[in-house]
Tab-separated table of C-alpha atoms and ligand atoms in Angstrom:
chain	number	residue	atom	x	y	z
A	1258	UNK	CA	60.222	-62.989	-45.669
A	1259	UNK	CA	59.680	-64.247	-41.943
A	1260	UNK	CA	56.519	-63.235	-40.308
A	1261	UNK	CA	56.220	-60.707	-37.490
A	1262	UNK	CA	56.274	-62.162	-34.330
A	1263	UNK	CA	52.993	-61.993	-32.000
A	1264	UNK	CA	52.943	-59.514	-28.840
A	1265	UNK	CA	49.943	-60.624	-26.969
A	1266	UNK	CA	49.958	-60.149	-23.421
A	1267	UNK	CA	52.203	-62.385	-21.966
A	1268	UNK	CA	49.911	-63.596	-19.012
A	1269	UNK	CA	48.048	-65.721	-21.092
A	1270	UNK	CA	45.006	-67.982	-20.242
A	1271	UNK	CA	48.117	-70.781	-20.439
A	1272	UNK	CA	50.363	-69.643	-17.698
A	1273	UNK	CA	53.375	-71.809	-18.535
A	1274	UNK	CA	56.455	-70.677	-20.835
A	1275	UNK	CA	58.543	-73.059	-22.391
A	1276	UNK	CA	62.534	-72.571	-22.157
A	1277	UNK	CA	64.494	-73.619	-24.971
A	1278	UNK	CA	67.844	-74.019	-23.411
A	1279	UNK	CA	70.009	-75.059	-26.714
A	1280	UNK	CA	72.196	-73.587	-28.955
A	1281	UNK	CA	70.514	-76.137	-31.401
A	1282	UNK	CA	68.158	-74.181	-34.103
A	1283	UNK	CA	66.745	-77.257	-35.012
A	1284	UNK	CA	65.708	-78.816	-32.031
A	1285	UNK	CA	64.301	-75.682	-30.309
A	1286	UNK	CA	62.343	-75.232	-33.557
A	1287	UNK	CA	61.114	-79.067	-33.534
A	1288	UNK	CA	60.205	-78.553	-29.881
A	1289	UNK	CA	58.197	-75.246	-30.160
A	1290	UNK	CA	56.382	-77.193	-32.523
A	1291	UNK	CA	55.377	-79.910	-30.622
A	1292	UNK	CA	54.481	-78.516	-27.622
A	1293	UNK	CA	53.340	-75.573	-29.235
A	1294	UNK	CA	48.977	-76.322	-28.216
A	1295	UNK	CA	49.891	-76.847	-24.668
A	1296	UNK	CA	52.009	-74.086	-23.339
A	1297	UNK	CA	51.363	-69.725	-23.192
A	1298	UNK	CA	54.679	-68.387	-24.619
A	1299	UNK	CA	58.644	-69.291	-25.464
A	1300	UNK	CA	61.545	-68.351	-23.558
A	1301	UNK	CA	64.937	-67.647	-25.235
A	1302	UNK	CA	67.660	-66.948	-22.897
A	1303	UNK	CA	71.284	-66.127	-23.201
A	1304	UNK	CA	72.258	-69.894	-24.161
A	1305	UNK	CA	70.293	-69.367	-27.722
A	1306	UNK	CA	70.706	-65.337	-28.250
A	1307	UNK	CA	74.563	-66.303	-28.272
A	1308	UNK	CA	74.058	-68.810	-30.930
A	1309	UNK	CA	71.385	-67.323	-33.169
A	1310	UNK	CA	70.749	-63.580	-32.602
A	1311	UNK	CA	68.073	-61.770	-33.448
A	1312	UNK	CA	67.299	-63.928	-36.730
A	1313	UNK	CA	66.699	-66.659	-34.477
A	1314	UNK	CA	64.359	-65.109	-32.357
A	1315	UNK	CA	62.617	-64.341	-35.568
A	1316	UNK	CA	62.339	-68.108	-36.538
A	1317	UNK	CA	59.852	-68.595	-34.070
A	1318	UNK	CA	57.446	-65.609	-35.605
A	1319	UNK	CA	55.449	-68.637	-37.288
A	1320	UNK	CA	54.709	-70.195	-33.665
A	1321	UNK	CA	52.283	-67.701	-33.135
A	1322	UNK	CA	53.375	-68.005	-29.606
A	1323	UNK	CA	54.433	-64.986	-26.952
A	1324	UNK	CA	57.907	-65.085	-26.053
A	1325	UNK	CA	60.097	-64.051	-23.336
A	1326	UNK	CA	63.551	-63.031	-24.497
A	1327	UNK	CA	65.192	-63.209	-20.903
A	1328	UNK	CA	68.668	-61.452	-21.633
A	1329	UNK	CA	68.859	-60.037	-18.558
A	1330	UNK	CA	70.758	-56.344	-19.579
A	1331	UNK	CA	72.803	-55.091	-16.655
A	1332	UNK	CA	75.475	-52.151	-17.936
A	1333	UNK	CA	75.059	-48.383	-17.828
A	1334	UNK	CA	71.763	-46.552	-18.772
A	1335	UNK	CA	73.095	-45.351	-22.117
A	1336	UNK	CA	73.907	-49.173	-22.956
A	1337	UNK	CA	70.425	-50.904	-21.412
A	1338	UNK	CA	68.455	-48.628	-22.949
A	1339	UNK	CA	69.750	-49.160	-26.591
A	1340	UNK	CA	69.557	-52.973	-25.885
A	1341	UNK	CA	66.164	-52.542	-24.787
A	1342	UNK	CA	65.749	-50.742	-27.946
A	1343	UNK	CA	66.683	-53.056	-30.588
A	1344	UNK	CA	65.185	-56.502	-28.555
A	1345	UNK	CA	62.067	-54.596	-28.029
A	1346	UNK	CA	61.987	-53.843	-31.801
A	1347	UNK	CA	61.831	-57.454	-32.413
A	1348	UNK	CA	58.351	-57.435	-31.168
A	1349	UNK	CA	59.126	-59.860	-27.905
A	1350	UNK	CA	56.424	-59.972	-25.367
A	1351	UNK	CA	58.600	-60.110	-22.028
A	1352	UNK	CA	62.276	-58.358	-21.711
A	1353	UNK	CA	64.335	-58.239	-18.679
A	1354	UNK	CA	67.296	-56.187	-16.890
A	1355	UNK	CA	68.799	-57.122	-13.467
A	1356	UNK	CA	67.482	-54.684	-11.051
A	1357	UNK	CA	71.321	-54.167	-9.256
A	1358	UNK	CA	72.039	-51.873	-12.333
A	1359	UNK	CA	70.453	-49.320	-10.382
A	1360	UNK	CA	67.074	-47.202	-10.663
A	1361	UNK	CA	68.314	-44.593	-13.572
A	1362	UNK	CA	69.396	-47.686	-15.476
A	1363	UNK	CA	65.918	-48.939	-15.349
A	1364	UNK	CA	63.935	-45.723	-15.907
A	1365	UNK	CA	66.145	-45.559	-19.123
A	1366	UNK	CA	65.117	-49.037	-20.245
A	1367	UNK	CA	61.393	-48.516	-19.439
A	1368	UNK	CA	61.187	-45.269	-21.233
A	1369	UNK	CA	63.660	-47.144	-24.621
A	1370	UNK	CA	60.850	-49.811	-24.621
A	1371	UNK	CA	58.355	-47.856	-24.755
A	1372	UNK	CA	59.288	-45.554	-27.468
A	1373	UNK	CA	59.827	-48.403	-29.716
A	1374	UNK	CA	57.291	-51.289	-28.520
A	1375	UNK	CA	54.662	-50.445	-25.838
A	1376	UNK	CA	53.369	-53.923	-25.518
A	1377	UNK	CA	56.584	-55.018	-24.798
A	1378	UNK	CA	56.393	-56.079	-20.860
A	1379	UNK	CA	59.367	-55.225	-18.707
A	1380	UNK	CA	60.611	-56.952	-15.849
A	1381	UNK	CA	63.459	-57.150	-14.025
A	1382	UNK	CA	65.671	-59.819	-11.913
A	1383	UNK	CA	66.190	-58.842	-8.058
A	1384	UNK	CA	68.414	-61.681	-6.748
A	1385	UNK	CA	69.812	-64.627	-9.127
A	1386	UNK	CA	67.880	-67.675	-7.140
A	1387	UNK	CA	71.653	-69.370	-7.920
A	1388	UNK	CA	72.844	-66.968	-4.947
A	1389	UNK	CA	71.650	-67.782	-1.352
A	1390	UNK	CA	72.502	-66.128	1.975
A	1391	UNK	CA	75.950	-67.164	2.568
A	1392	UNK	CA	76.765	-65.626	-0.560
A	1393	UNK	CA	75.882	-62.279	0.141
A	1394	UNK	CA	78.035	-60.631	2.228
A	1395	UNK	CA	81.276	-61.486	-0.203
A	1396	UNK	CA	79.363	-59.064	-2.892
A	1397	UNK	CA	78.880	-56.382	-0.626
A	1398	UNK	CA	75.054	-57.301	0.112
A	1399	UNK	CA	73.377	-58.198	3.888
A	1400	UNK	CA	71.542	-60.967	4.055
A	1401	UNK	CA	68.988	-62.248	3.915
A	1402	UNK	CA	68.182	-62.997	0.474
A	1403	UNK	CA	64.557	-62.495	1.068
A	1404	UNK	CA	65.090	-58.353	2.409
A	1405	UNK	CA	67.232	-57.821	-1.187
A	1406	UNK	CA	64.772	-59.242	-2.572
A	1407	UNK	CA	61.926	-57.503	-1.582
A	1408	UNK	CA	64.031	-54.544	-1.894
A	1409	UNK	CA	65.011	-54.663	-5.778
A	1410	UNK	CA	61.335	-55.313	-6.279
A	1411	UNK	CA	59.821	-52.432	-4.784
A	1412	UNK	CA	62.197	-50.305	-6.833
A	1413	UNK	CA	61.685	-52.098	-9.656
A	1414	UNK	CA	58.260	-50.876	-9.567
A	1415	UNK	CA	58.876	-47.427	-8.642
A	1416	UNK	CA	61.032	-47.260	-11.797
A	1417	UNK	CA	58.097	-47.855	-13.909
A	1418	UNK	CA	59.090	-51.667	-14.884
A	1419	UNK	CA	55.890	-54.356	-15.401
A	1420	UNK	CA	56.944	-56.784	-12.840
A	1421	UNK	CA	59.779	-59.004	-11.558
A	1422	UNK	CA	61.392	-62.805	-12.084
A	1423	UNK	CA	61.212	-64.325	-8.607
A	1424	UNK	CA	61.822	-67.783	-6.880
A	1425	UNK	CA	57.741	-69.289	-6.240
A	1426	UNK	CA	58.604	-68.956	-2.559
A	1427	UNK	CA	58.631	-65.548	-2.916
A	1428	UNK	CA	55.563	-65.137	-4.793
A	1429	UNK	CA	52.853	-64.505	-1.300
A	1430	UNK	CA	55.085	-61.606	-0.159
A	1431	UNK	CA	55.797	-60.052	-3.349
A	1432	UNK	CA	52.102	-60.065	-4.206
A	1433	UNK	CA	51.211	-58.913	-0.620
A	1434	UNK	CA	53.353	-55.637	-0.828
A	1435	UNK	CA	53.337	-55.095	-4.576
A	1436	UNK	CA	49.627	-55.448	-5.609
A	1437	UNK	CA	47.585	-57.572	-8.235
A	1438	UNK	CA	48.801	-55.880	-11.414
A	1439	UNK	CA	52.727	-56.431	-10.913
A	1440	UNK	CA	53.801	-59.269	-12.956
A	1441	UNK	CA	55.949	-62.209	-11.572
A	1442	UNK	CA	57.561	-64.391	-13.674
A	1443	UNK	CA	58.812	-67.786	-11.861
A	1444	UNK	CA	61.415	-70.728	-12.679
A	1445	UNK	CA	61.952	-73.516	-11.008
A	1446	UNK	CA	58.561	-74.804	-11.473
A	1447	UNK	CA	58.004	-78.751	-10.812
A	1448	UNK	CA	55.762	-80.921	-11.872
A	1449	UNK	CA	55.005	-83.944	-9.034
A	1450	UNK	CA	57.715	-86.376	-9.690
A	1451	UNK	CA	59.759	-84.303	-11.829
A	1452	UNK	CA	63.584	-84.347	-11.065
A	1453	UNK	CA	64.935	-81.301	-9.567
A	1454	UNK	CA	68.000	-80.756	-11.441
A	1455	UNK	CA	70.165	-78.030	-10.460
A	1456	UNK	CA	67.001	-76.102	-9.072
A	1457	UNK	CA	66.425	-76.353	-5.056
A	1458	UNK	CA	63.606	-74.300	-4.305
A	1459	UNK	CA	61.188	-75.470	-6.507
A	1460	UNK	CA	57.309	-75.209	-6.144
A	1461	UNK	CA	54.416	-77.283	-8.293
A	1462	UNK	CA	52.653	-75.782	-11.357
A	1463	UNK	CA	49.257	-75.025	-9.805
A	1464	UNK	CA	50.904	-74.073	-6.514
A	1465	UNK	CA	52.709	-71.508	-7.803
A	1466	UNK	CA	49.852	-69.775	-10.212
A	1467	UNK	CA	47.615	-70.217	-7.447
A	1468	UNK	CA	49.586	-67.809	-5.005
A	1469	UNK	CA	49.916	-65.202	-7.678
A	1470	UNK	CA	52.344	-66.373	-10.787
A	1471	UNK	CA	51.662	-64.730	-13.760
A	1472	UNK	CA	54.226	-66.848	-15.988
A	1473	UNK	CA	55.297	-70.059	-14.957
A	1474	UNK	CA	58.809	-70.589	-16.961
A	1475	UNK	CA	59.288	-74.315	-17.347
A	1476	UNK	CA	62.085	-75.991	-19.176
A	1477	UNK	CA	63.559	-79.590	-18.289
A	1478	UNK	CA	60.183	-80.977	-16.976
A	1479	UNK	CA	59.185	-80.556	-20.584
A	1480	UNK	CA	62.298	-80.128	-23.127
A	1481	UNK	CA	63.582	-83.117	-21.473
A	1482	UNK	CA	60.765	-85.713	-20.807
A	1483	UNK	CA	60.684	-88.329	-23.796
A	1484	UNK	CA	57.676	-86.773	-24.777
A	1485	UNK	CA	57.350	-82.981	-24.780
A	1486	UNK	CA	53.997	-82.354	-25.799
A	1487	UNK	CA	52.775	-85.271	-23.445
A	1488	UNK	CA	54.906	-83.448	-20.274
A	1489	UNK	CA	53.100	-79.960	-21.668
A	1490	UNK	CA	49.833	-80.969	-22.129
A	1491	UNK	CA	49.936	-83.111	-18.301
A	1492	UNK	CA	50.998	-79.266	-16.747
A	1493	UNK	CA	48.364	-77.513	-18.639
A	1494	UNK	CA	46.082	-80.108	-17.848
A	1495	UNK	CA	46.991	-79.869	-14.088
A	1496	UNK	CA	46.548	-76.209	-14.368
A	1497	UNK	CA	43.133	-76.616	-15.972
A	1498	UNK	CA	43.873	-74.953	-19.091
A	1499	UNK	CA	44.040	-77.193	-22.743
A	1500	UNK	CA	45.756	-74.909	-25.257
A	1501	UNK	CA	47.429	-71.571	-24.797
B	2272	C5P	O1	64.897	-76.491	-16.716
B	2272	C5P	P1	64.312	-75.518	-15.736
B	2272	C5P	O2	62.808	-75.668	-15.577
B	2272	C5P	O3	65.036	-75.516	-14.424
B	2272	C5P	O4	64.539	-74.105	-16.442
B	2272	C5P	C1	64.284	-72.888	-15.801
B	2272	C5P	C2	64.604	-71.750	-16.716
B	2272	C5P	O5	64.433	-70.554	-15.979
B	2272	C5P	C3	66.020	-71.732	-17.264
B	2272	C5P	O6	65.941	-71.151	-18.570
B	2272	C5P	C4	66.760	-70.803	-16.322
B	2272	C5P	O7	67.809	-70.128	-16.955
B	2272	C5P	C5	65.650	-69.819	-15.971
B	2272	C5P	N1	65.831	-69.106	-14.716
B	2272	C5P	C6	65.987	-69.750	-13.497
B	2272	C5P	N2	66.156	-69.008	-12.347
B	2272	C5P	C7	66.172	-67.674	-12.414
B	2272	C5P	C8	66.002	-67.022	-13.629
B	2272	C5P	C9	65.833	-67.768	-14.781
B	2272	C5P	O8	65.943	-70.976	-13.438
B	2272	C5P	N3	66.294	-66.992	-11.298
């Protein structure tokens, strides 16, 4: 039988969540392992939920590790909430929803996570950081990015929800008008020297905890340096922490 997988709260004393972007079991299990003593928490996304379900999730119940199952549910209330439902049942420390589905949709996914998994943290995504200004008006939104932004988040928290995915340049003002306790969870997180990849808007480790991050999500700086656990422990290192 697989063990039970740890909620913990997710802001650790190890900020920085690993994603395992792969549809490979093996190699997201091999790389938990190894990097396992220098990062907070594990972050499946659609790319492995697709491939392995909930019985993958499960695999990584021996990690001991948080994780963040960033599915990002956006559908009617009836449907979010019984989503929220069964992923919170697996015991996952961080679920998401996109914010756009509205404020009954997320009332109905904080109150379905709660009645199965309290611990369970939800947050929700305002803007996709893939979408910038010039994208806007062709979905029916005015810019600027910054205002929707700002926007979801603020209703986000007056739905009940733990906190928010954000870009790290939007980490002063979201902390400035939503308080200390609200949770923001930021990608595109760069190491000095790191390639960029497909991110733009990227921000350093320490930076980006230091102006109010709670999780730092991290993925090729780490899954693809020819070391992992070398790349993880240099971040946590950087950040002043040694094990999460
Ligand atoms: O490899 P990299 O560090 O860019 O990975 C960032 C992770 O954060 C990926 O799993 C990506 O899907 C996720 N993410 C993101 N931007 C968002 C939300 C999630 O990069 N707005």
């Amino acid at each position: 039988m697989t063990a039970s997988l740890v909620t913990v709260n997710p802001v650790t004393s190890n900020p920085v969540y690993v994603a395992l972007d792969t549809t490979d079991l093996d190699y997201a299990r091999e790389l938990a392992q190894q990097v396992r003593g220098h990062v907070g928490g594990l972050k499946l996304g659609l790319e492995f939920f697709n491939a392995h379900g909930p019985d993958g999730v499960r695999v990584f119940a021996d990690c001991g590790l948080p994780i963040f199952l960033d599915l990002k549910f956006h559908d009617i209330p009836n449907t979010v909430a019984g989503a929220c439902r069964a992923a919170a049942g697996l015991g996952v420390s961080i679920l998401n929803v996109h914010a756009q589905g509205g404020a009954a949709m997320m009332r109905a996914a904080a109150e379905a996570v709660k009645s199965v998994h309290p611990a369970t943290r939800l947050i929700a995504v305002t803007m996709l950081t893939s979408l910038s200004d010039e994208d806007l008006p062709s979905v029916g939104l005015t810019p600027p990015v910054g205002d929707q932004v700002l926007r979801l988040a603020s209703l986000t928290r007056q739905c009940g929800l733990d906190g928010v995915v954000c870009s790290a340049h939007e980490i002063a003002t979201l902390r400035a008008e939503l308080g200390p306790d609200f949770l923001l969870v930021v990608p595109g997180i760069r190491p000095a020297g790191a390639a960029l990849g497909d991110q733009r808007r990227v921000m350093g480790p320490a930076q980006a905890r230091d102006a109010g991050a709670g999780v730092l999500v991290i993925g090729r700086p780490i899954t693809g340096a020819a070391d992992p656990a070398l790349a993880a422990r240099a971040i946590a290192e950087s950040l002043g922490v040694t094990a999460g």
